[in-house]
Amino acid sequence: MLLLIIIVLAFIVLSFCYMFYTAQRDHLRFHKFTDSQYPSQIPLRIFFISDIHNRIIKESTMHGVEDVDVVIIGGDLVDKRTSASKLKSNLHQLLKLDAPIYFIPGNNDHEYQEGNLISLLNDYNIGTLSNDDRILDAKDNSFLLSGLDPYFLRPRRMMSAAIEDTDYFQVLCVHDPYVFERMNVEDKKKFHLVLSGHTHGGQIRVLGMGPYQRGVFRSMESQTILVSEGYGTSVFPLRFGTRAECHILEVSKP
């Protein structure tokens, strides 16, 4: 009986160690795709990271991120556990990529307790897109980045430029993919690339089942969708059946 108890306890401890290790083991994923609406001969490279929460971004992971044109933080940059020093450390890692950085708020960002998050990001020259859009220049190409935010700064509305202007290659970032799914069908069609996170892929999946679907990268003829499993974790720093990930996306003409 004692031996059985020892075996069970050892299994539990090893399981938790494995889940903690999995939550800390980074996956830098590279997605290369084409889009007929992309106008430039020079590919556009985007670094996308979401759901950092209370993790520290690893310098070794950032070493693999090269020559990106823009950095997009897809929400849950922080939560109520995040210290000011940890946030600043993560921002310094992202600033090393030497590319414009834009932040689209998630549901946990309003819980930050170490000051005004948006003001701090402004101090680091990081733009916040809260139900707003920005025309960005990358190499010889301009594209439209829109941030949809049902949580944070302003009343929820669709971005005017995204509705009225279809000449640009349009990128939408919305933290929760289900917000995009509930959008008007015609509005959804306007976006060529859609980026989101929030779900953590379910974070802990047993026999392939979890509270949310796994992350997905799906490239179709007129629209590409990425739902990231996120970089950090919520509640417990554990993962099982999912992965800690961030992404480089490269879009080019067919």
PDB file of C-alpha atoms in Angstrom:
ATOM      1  CA  MET A   1       0.000   0.000   0.000  1.00  0.00           C
ATOM      2  CA  LEU A   2       2.825   2.384   0.913  1.00  0.00           C
ATOM      3  CA  LEU A   3       4.560   1.613  -2.383  1.00  0.00           C
ATOM      4  CA  LEU A   4       1.367   2.414  -4.286  1.00  0.00           C
ATOM      5  CA  ILE A   5       1.039   5.751  -2.492  1.00  0.00           C
ATOM      6  CA  ILE A   6       4.657   6.594  -3.314  1.00  0.00           C
ATOM      7  CA  ILE A   7       4.117   5.704  -6.979  1.00  0.00           C
ATOM      8  CA  VAL A   8       0.962   7.823  -7.175  1.00  0.00           C
ATOM      9  CA  LEU A   9       2.633  10.796  -5.483  1.00  0.00           C
ATOM     10  CA  ALA A  10       5.669  10.479  -7.747  1.00  0.00           C
ATOM     11  CA  PHE A  11       3.394  10.411 -10.797  1.00  0.00           C
ATOM     12  CA  ILE A  12       1.580  13.544  -9.627  1.00  0.00           C
ATOM     13  CA  VAL A  13       4.836  15.407  -8.960  1.00  0.00           C
ATOM     14  CA  LEU A  14       6.317  14.377 -12.310  1.00  0.00           C
ATOM     15  CA  SER A  15       3.107  15.379 -14.084  1.00  0.00           C
ATOM     16  CA  PHE A  16       3.207  18.850 -12.576  1.00  0.00           C
ATOM     17  CA  CYS A  17       6.904  19.180 -13.430  1.00  0.00           C
ATOM     18  CA  TYR A  18       6.174  18.189 -17.023  1.00  0.00           C
ATOM     19  CA  MET A  19       3.273  20.655 -17.300  1.00  0.00           C
ATOM     20  CA  PHE A  20       5.414  23.444 -15.857  1.00  0.00           C
ATOM     21  CA  TYR A  21       8.223  22.606 -18.290  1.00  0.00           C
ATOM     22  CA  THR A  22       5.762  22.597 -21.195  1.00  0.00           C
ATOM     23  CA  ALA A  23       4.457  26.020 -20.184  1.00  0.00           C
ATOM     24  CA  GLN A  24       8.010  27.416 -20.222  1.00  0.00           C
ATOM     25  CA  ARG A  25       9.165  25.747 -23.452  1.00  0.00           C
ATOM     26  CA  ASP A  26       8.802  28.307 -26.216  1.00  0.00           C
ATOM     27  CA  HIS A  27       7.786  27.552 -29.784  1.00  0.00           C
ATOM     28  CA  LEU A  28       8.601  30.235 -32.348  1.00  0.00           C
ATOM     29  CA  ARG A  29       6.327  29.350 -35.253  1.00  0.00           C
ATOM     30  CA  PHE A  30       6.882  30.556 -38.812  1.00  0.00           C
ATOM     31  CA  HIS A  31       3.914  30.957 -41.166  1.00  0.00           C
ATOM     32  CA  LYS A  32       4.569  31.788 -44.806  1.00  0.00           C
ATOM     33  CA  PHE A  33       1.588  32.406 -47.063  1.00  0.00           C
ATOM     34  CA  THR A  34       0.466  34.315 -50.139  1.00  0.00           C
ATOM     35  CA  ASP A  35      -2.494  36.593 -50.701  1.00  0.00           C
ATOM     36  CA  SER A  36      -3.695  37.885 -54.051  1.00  0.00           C
ATOM     37  CA  GLN A  37      -4.672  41.190 -52.388  1.00  0.00           C
ATOM     38  CA  TYR A  38      -1.174  41.824 -51.096  1.00  0.00           C
ATOM     39  CA  PRO A  39       0.185  44.571 -53.385  1.00  0.00           C
ATOM     40  CA  SER A  40       3.940  44.615 -52.855  1.00  0.00           C
ATOM     41  CA  GLN A  41       6.720  42.592 -54.432  1.00  0.00           C
ATOM     42  CA  ILE A  42       8.517  42.640 -51.071  1.00  0.00           C
ATOM     43  CA  PRO A  43       7.093  40.281 -48.401  1.00  0.00           C
ATOM     44  CA  LEU A  44       5.654  41.717 -45.198  1.00  0.00           C
ATOM     45  CA  ARG A  45       6.989  40.139 -41.988  1.00  0.00           C
ATOM     46  CA  ILE A  46       4.985  40.393 -38.764  1.00  0.00           C
ATOM     47  CA  PHE A  47       5.947  39.222 -35.284  1.00  0.00           C
ATOM     48  CA  PHE A  48       2.819  38.340 -33.302  1.00  0.00           C
ATOM     49  CA  ILE A  49       2.710  37.526 -29.613  1.00  0.00           C
ATOM     50  CA  SER A  50      -0.317  37.344 -27.326  1.00  0.00           C
ATOM     51  CA  ASP A  51      -1.264  36.304 -23.809  1.00  0.00           C
ATOM     52  CA  ILE A  52       2.082  36.990 -22.187  1.00  0.00           C
ATOM     53  CA  HIS A  53       0.330  37.404 -18.823  1.00  0.00           C
ATOM     54  CA  ASN A  54       2.868  36.914 -16.026  1.00  0.00           C
ATOM     55  CA  ARG A  55       5.670  35.302 -18.039  1.00  0.00           C
ATOM     56  CA  ILE A  56       9.044  36.805 -18.825  1.00  0.00           C
ATOM     57  CA  ILE A  57       9.839  36.816 -22.532  1.00  0.00           C
ATOM     58  CA  LYS A  58      12.964  34.754 -23.124  1.00  0.00           C
ATOM     59  CA  GLU A  59      15.885  36.533 -24.739  1.00  0.00           C
ATOM     60  CA  SER A  60      16.858  33.264 -26.438  1.00  0.00           C
ATOM     61  CA  THR A  61      13.463  33.145 -28.155  1.00  0.00           C
ATOM     62  CA  MET A  62      13.780  36.736 -29.370  1.00  0.00           C
ATOM     63  CA  HIS A  63      17.140  35.889 -30.948  1.00  0.00           C
ATOM     64  CA  GLY A  64      15.205  33.832 -33.489  1.00  0.00           C
ATOM     65  CA  VAL A  65      13.086  36.814 -34.549  1.00  0.00           C
ATOM     66  CA  GLU A  66      14.823  38.666 -37.366  1.00  0.00           C
ATOM     67  CA  ASP A  67      13.939  41.348 -39.920  1.00  0.00           C
ATOM     68  CA  VAL A  68      10.319  41.899 -38.935  1.00  0.00           C
ATOM     69  CA  ASP A  69       8.459  44.981 -40.157  1.00  0.00           C
ATOM     70  CA  VAL A  70       6.034  45.299 -37.258  1.00  0.00           C
ATOM     71  CA  VAL A  71       5.410  43.760 -33.827  1.00  0.00           C
ATOM     72  CA  ILE A  72       1.801  43.146 -32.802  1.00  0.00           C
ATOM     73  CA  ILE A  73       0.872  42.352 -29.190  1.00  0.00           C
ATOM     74  CA  GLY A  74      -2.505  40.650 -29.340  1.00  0.00           C
ATOM     75  CA  GLY A  75      -3.801  41.345 -25.838  1.00  0.00           C
ATOM     76  CA  ASP A  76      -3.212  40.119 -22.288  1.00  0.00           C
ATOM     77  CA  LEU A  77       0.214  41.679 -22.214  1.00  0.00           C
ATOM     78  CA  VAL A  78      -0.266  41.728 -18.430  1.00  0.00           C
ATOM     79  CA  ASP A  79      -2.682  40.609 -15.754  1.00  0.00           C
ATOM     80  CA  LYS A  80      -3.181  41.440 -12.083  1.00  0.00           C
ATOM     81  CA  ARG A  81      -0.106  39.376 -11.112  1.00  0.00           C
ATOM     82  CA  THR A  82       2.329  41.248 -13.361  1.00  0.00           C
ATOM     83  CA  SER A  83       4.860  43.514 -11.677  1.00  0.00           C
ATOM     84  CA  ALA A  84       6.063  46.766 -13.225  1.00  0.00           C
ATOM     85  CA  SER A  85       9.604  45.387 -13.478  1.00  0.00           C
ATOM     86  CA  LYS A  86       8.421  42.281 -15.319  1.00  0.00           C
ATOM     87  CA  LEU A  87       6.378  44.345 -17.768  1.00  0.00           C
ATOM     88  CA  LYS A  88       9.310  46.662 -18.465  1.00  0.00           C
ATOM     89  CA  SER A  89      11.618  43.676 -18.977  1.00  0.00           C
ATOM     90  CA  ASN A  90       9.237  42.256 -21.567  1.00  0.00           C
ATOM     91  CA  LEU A  91       8.898  45.591 -23.341  1.00  0.00           C
ATOM     92  CA  HIS A  92      12.679  45.909 -23.547  1.00  0.00           C
ATOM     93  CA  GLN A  93      12.870  42.478 -25.182  1.00  0.00           C
ATOM     94  CA  LEU A  94      10.303  43.490 -27.793  1.00  0.00           C
ATOM     95  CA  LEU A  95      11.968  46.848 -28.411  1.00  0.00           C
ATOM     96  CA  LYS A  96      15.179  45.012 -29.331  1.00  0.00           C
ATOM     97  CA  LEU A  97      13.412  43.801 -32.477  1.00  0.00           C
ATOM     98  CA  ASP A  98      13.795  47.353 -33.817  1.00  0.00           C
ATOM     99  CA  ALA A  99      10.333  47.507 -35.377  1.00  0.00           C
ATOM    100  CA  PRO A 100       7.178  49.522 -34.647  1.00  0.00           C
ATOM    101  CA  ILE A 101       5.122  47.926 -31.862  1.00  0.00           C
ATOM    102  CA  TYR A 102       1.336  48.009 -31.579  1.00  0.00           C
ATOM    103  CA  PHE A 103      -0.779  46.753 -28.705  1.00  0.00           C
ATOM    104  CA  ILE A 104      -4.396  45.624 -28.946  1.00  0.00           C
ATOM    105  CA  PRO A 105      -5.926  45.201 -25.454  1.00  0.00           C
ATOM    106  CA  GLY A 106      -7.255  41.932 -24.069  1.00  0.00           C
ATOM    107  CA  ASN A 107      -9.604  41.157 -21.216  1.00  0.00           C
ATOM    108  CA  ASN A 108      -6.850  40.848 -18.585  1.00  0.00           C
ATOM    109  CA  ASP A 109      -5.023  44.068 -19.389  1.00  0.00           C
ATOM    110  CA  HIS A 110      -7.488  46.208 -17.435  1.00  0.00           C
ATOM    111  CA  GLU A 111      -6.483  44.285 -14.284  1.00  0.00           C
ATOM    112  CA  TYR A 112      -2.953  45.708 -14.311  1.00  0.00           C
ATOM    113  CA  GLN A 113      -2.363  47.261 -10.890  1.00  0.00           C
ATOM    114  CA  GLU A 114       1.013  48.970 -11.270  1.00  0.00           C
ATOM    115  CA  GLY A 115      -0.166  52.164 -12.977  1.00  0.00           C
ATOM    116  CA  ASN A 116      -1.759  53.278 -16.213  1.00  0.00           C
ATOM    117  CA  LEU A 117      -0.832  50.662 -18.796  1.00  0.00           C
ATOM    118  CA  ILE A 118      -1.607  52.792 -21.846  1.00  0.00           C
ATOM    119  CA  SER A 119       0.444  55.725 -20.534  1.00  0.00           C
ATOM    120  CA  LEU A 120       3.375  53.436 -19.853  1.00  0.00           C
ATOM    121  CA  LEU A 121       3.208  52.005 -23.363  1.00  0.00           C
ATOM    122  CA  ASN A 122       3.110  55.538 -24.761  1.00  0.00           C
ATOM    123  CA  ASP A 123       6.318  56.284 -22.857  1.00  0.00           C
ATOM    124  CA  TYR A 124       7.931  53.412 -24.770  1.00  0.00           C
ATOM    125  CA  ASN A 125       6.524  54.683 -28.077  1.00  0.00           C
ATOM    126  CA  ILE A 126       4.218  51.665 -28.336  1.00  0.00           C
ATOM    127  CA  GLY A 127       0.922  52.440 -30.032  1.00  0.00           C
ATOM    128  CA  THR A 128      -2.403  51.205 -28.676  1.00  0.00           C
ATOM    129  CA  LEU A 129      -5.192  50.354 -31.110  1.00  0.00           C
ATOM    130  CA  SER A 130      -8.456  50.216 -29.183  1.00  0.00           C
ATOM    131  CA  ASN A 131     -11.253  50.153 -31.764  1.00  0.00           C
ATOM    132  CA  ASP A 132      -8.929  52.118 -33.977  1.00  0.00           C
ATOM    133  CA  ASP A 133      -6.740  51.640 -37.013  1.00  0.00           C
ATOM    134  CA  ARG A 134      -3.437  52.846 -38.367  1.00  0.00           C
ATOM    135  CA  ILE A 135      -1.953  52.941 -41.842  1.00  0.00           C
ATOM    136  CA  LEU A 136       1.573  51.570 -41.511  1.00  0.00           C
ATOM    137  CA  ASP A 137       4.472  51.808 -43.938  1.00  0.00           C
ATOM    138  CA  ALA A 138       6.712  48.781 -44.353  1.00  0.00           C
ATOM    139  CA  LYS A 139       9.464  48.839 -46.961  1.00  0.00           C
ATOM    140  CA  ASP A 140       7.722  49.994 -50.172  1.00  0.00           C
ATOM    141  CA  ASN A 141       4.262  48.971 -48.997  1.00  0.00           C
ATOM    142  CA  SER A 142       1.502  50.444 -46.844  1.00  0.00           C
ATOM    143  CA  PHE A 143      -1.046  48.318 -45.027  1.00  0.00           C
ATOM    144  CA  LEU A 144      -3.897  48.931 -42.617  1.00  0.00           C
ATOM    145  CA  LEU A 145      -3.709  47.536 -39.074  1.00  0.00           C
ATOM    146  CA  SER A 146      -6.981  47.576 -37.132  1.00  0.00           C
ATOM    147  CA  GLY A 147      -7.435  46.742 -33.459  1.00  0.00           C
ATOM    148  CA  LEU A 148     -10.851  45.632 -32.253  1.00  0.00           C
ATOM    149  CA  ASP A 149     -11.317  45.979 -28.506  1.00  0.00           C
ATOM    150  CA  PRO A 150     -14.592  45.152 -26.722  1.00  0.00           C
ATOM    151  CA  TYR A 151     -12.973  45.495 -23.270  1.00  0.00           C
ATOM    152  CA  PHE A 152     -10.924  48.554 -22.674  1.00  0.00           C
ATOM    153  CA  LEU A 153     -10.784  52.165 -23.742  1.00  0.00           C
ATOM    154  CA  ARG A 154     -13.641  53.270 -25.942  1.00  0.00           C
ATOM    155  CA  PRO A 155     -17.120  52.033 -26.778  1.00  0.00           C
ATOM    156  CA  ARG A 156     -16.987  49.139 -29.182  1.00  0.00           C
ATOM    157  CA  ARG A 157     -17.357  50.174 -32.803  1.00  0.00           C
ATOM    158  CA  MET A 158     -15.997  49.071 -36.137  1.00  0.00           C
ATOM    159  CA  MET A 159     -13.057  51.065 -37.409  1.00  0.00           C
ATOM    160  CA  SER A 160     -14.028  53.664 -40.008  1.00  0.00           C
ATOM    161  CA  ALA A 161     -11.034  53.183 -42.279  1.00  0.00           C
ATOM    162  CA  ALA A 162     -11.522  49.431 -42.367  1.00  0.00           C
ATOM    163  CA  ILE A 163     -15.139  49.841 -43.403  1.00  0.00           C
ATOM    164  CA  GLU A 164     -14.597  52.549 -46.007  1.00  0.00           C
ATOM    165  CA  ASP A 165     -11.237  51.709 -47.554  1.00  0.00           C
ATOM    166  CA  THR A 166     -10.597  48.435 -49.344  1.00  0.00           C
ATOM    167  CA  ASP A 167      -7.468  49.492 -51.254  1.00  0.00           C
ATOM    168  CA  TYR A 168      -5.055  48.477 -48.499  1.00  0.00           C
ATOM    169  CA  PHE A 169      -3.975  45.036 -47.411  1.00  0.00           C
ATOM    170  CA  GLN A 170      -5.944  44.863 -44.167  1.00  0.00           C
ATOM    171  CA  VAL A 171      -4.815  43.208 -40.944  1.00  0.00           C
ATOM    172  CA  LEU A 172      -7.204  42.853 -38.007  1.00  0.00           C
ATOM    173  CA  CYS A 173      -6.112  41.990 -34.484  1.00  0.00           C
ATOM    174  CA  VAL A 174      -8.797  41.124 -31.946  1.00  0.00           C
ATOM    175  CA  HIS A 175      -7.829  39.387 -28.721  1.00  0.00           C
ATOM    176  CA  ASP A 176     -10.812  37.042 -28.549  1.00  0.00           C
ATOM    177  CA  PRO A 177     -11.412  35.070 -31.772  1.00  0.00           C
ATOM    178  CA  TYR A 178     -15.070  34.630 -30.903  1.00  0.00           C
ATOM    179  CA  VAL A 179     -15.546  38.397 -31.193  1.00  0.00           C
ATOM    180  CA  PHE A 180     -14.452  38.125 -34.821  1.00  0.00           C
ATOM    181  CA  GLU A 181     -16.726  35.156 -35.396  1.00  0.00           C
ATOM    182  CA  ARG A 182     -19.717  37.206 -34.232  1.00  0.00           C
ATOM    183  CA  MET A 183     -18.967  40.106 -36.566  1.00  0.00           C
ATOM    184  CA  ASN A 184     -21.128  40.954 -39.540  1.00  0.00           C
ATOM    185  CA  VAL A 185     -20.244  38.686 -42.476  1.00  0.00           C
ATOM    186  CA  GLU A 186     -19.593  41.583 -44.844  1.00  0.00           C
ATOM    187  CA  ASP A 187     -17.286  43.293 -42.334  1.00  0.00           C
ATOM    188  CA  LYS A 188     -15.381  40.056 -41.775  1.00  0.00           C
ATOM    189  CA  LYS A 189     -14.677  39.760 -45.489  1.00  0.00           C
ATOM    190  CA  LYS A 190     -12.811  43.083 -45.550  1.00  0.00           C
ATOM    191  CA  PHE A 191      -9.841  41.695 -43.631  1.00  0.00           C
ATOM    192  CA  HIS A 192      -7.110  39.720 -45.353  1.00  0.00           C
ATOM    193  CA  LEU A 193      -5.282  38.646 -42.177  1.00  0.00           C
ATOM    194  CA  VAL A 194      -6.918  38.133 -38.770  1.00  0.00           C
ATOM    195  CA  LEU A 195      -4.829  37.654 -35.607  1.00  0.00           C
ATOM    196  CA  SER A 196      -6.123  36.634 -32.181  1.00  0.00           C
ATOM    197  CA  GLY A 197      -5.294  34.646 -29.040  1.00  0.00           C
ATOM    198  CA  HIS A 198      -7.161  34.496 -25.705  1.00  0.00           C
ATOM    199  CA  THR A 199      -7.968  30.776 -25.674  1.00  0.00           C
ATOM    200  CA  HIS A 200      -4.483  29.444 -24.807  1.00  0.00           C
ATOM    201  CA  GLY A 201      -5.566  26.458 -26.897  1.00  0.00           C
ATOM    202  CA  GLY A 202      -7.415  25.305 -23.787  1.00  0.00           C
ATOM    203  CA  GLN A 203      -4.083  25.434 -21.857  1.00  0.00           C
ATOM    204  CA  ILE A 204      -4.635  22.000 -20.303  1.00  0.00           C
ATOM    205  CA  ARG A 205      -6.154  19.343 -22.520  1.00  0.00           C
ATOM    206  CA  VAL A 206      -6.950  15.807 -21.379  1.00  0.00           C
ATOM    207  CA  LEU A 207      -7.401  13.167 -24.077  1.00  0.00           C
ATOM    208  CA  GLY A 208      -7.403  15.988 -26.601  1.00  0.00           C
ATOM    209  CA  MET A 209     -10.277  17.785 -24.888  1.00  0.00           C
ATOM    210  CA  GLY A 210     -10.159  21.203 -23.279  1.00  0.00           C
ATOM    211  CA  PRO A 211     -12.296  24.257 -22.523  1.00  0.00           C
ATOM    212  CA  TYR A 212     -11.333  25.865 -25.855  1.00  0.00           C
ATOM    213  CA  GLN A 213     -10.239  24.663 -29.257  1.00  0.00           C
ATOM    214  CA  ARG A 214      -6.556  24.418 -30.018  1.00  0.00           C
ATOM    215  CA  GLY A 215      -4.806  27.234 -31.825  1.00  0.00           C
ATOM    216  CA  VAL A 216      -5.105  27.305 -35.582  1.00  0.00           C
ATOM    217  CA  PHE A 217      -3.442  28.755 -38.655  1.00  0.00           C
ATOM    218  CA  ARG A 218      -5.742  28.646 -41.643  1.00  0.00           C
ATOM    219  CA  SER A 219      -4.868  30.244 -44.979  1.00  0.00           C
ATOM    220  CA  MET A 220      -7.604  30.496 -47.585  1.00  0.00           C
ATOM    221  CA  GLU A 221      -7.753  32.249 -50.942  1.00  0.00           C
ATOM    222  CA  SER A 222      -8.982  35.598 -49.630  1.00  0.00           C
ATOM    223  CA  GLN A 223      -8.330  35.457 -45.869  1.00  0.00           C
ATOM    224  CA  THR A 224      -5.784  34.031 -43.446  1.00  0.00           C
ATOM    225  CA  ILE A 225      -6.646  33.442 -39.780  1.00  0.00           C
ATOM    226  CA  LEU A 226      -4.264  32.802 -36.888  1.00  0.00           C
ATOM    227  CA  VAL A 227      -5.505  31.927 -33.412  1.00  0.00           C
ATOM    228  CA  SER A 228      -2.449  31.641 -31.185  1.00  0.00           C
ATOM    229  CA  GLU A 229      -2.225  29.389 -28.145  1.00  0.00           C
ATOM    230  CA  GLY A 230      -0.432  32.278 -26.477  1.00  0.00           C
ATOM    231  CA  TYR A 231       2.905  32.786 -24.795  1.00  0.00           C
ATOM    232  CA  GLY A 232       1.945  32.698 -21.134  1.00  0.00           C
ATOM    233  CA  THR A 233      -0.690  31.097 -18.948  1.00  0.00           C
ATOM    234  CA  SER A 234      -3.600  32.183 -16.797  1.00  0.00           C
ATOM    235  CA  VAL A 235      -4.200  31.094 -13.186  1.00  0.00           C
ATOM    236  CA  PHE A 236      -1.545  28.335 -13.067  1.00  0.00           C
ATOM    237  CA  PRO A 237       1.794  28.271 -14.960  1.00  0.00           C
ATOM    238  CA  LEU A 238       0.985  24.861 -16.438  1.00  0.00           C
ATOM    239  CA  ARG A 239       0.249  23.452 -19.893  1.00  0.00           C
ATOM    240  CA  PHE A 240      -0.693  20.021 -21.119  1.00  0.00           C
ATOM    241  CA  GLY A 241      -1.521  19.216 -24.714  1.00  0.00           C
ATOM    242  CA  THR A 242      -0.853  22.822 -25.783  1.00  0.00           C
ATOM    243  CA  ARG A 243       2.250  24.903 -26.344  1.00  0.00           C
ATOM    244  CA  ALA A 244       3.668  28.296 -25.464  1.00  0.00           C
ATOM    245  CA  GLU A 245       4.054  30.018 -28.801  1.00  0.00           C
ATOM    246  CA  CYS A 246       4.733  33.227 -30.663  1.00  0.00           C
ATOM    247  CA  HIS A 247       4.745  33.742 -34.398  1.00  0.00           C
ATOM    248  CA  ILE A 248       6.476  35.185 -37.419  1.00  0.00           C
ATOM    249  CA  LEU A 249       4.110  35.644 -40.347  1.00  0.00           C
ATOM    250  CA  GLU A 250       5.364  36.403 -43.840  1.00  0.00           C
ATOM    251  CA  VAL A 251       2.879  37.373 -46.530  1.00  0.00           C
ATOM    252  CA  SER A 252       3.796  37.837 -50.182  1.00  0.00           C
ATOM    253  CA  LYS A 253       2.194  38.028 -53.593  1.00  0.00           C
ATOM    254  CA  PRO A 254       1.348  34.666 -55.218  1.00  0.00           C
TER     255      PRO A 254
END
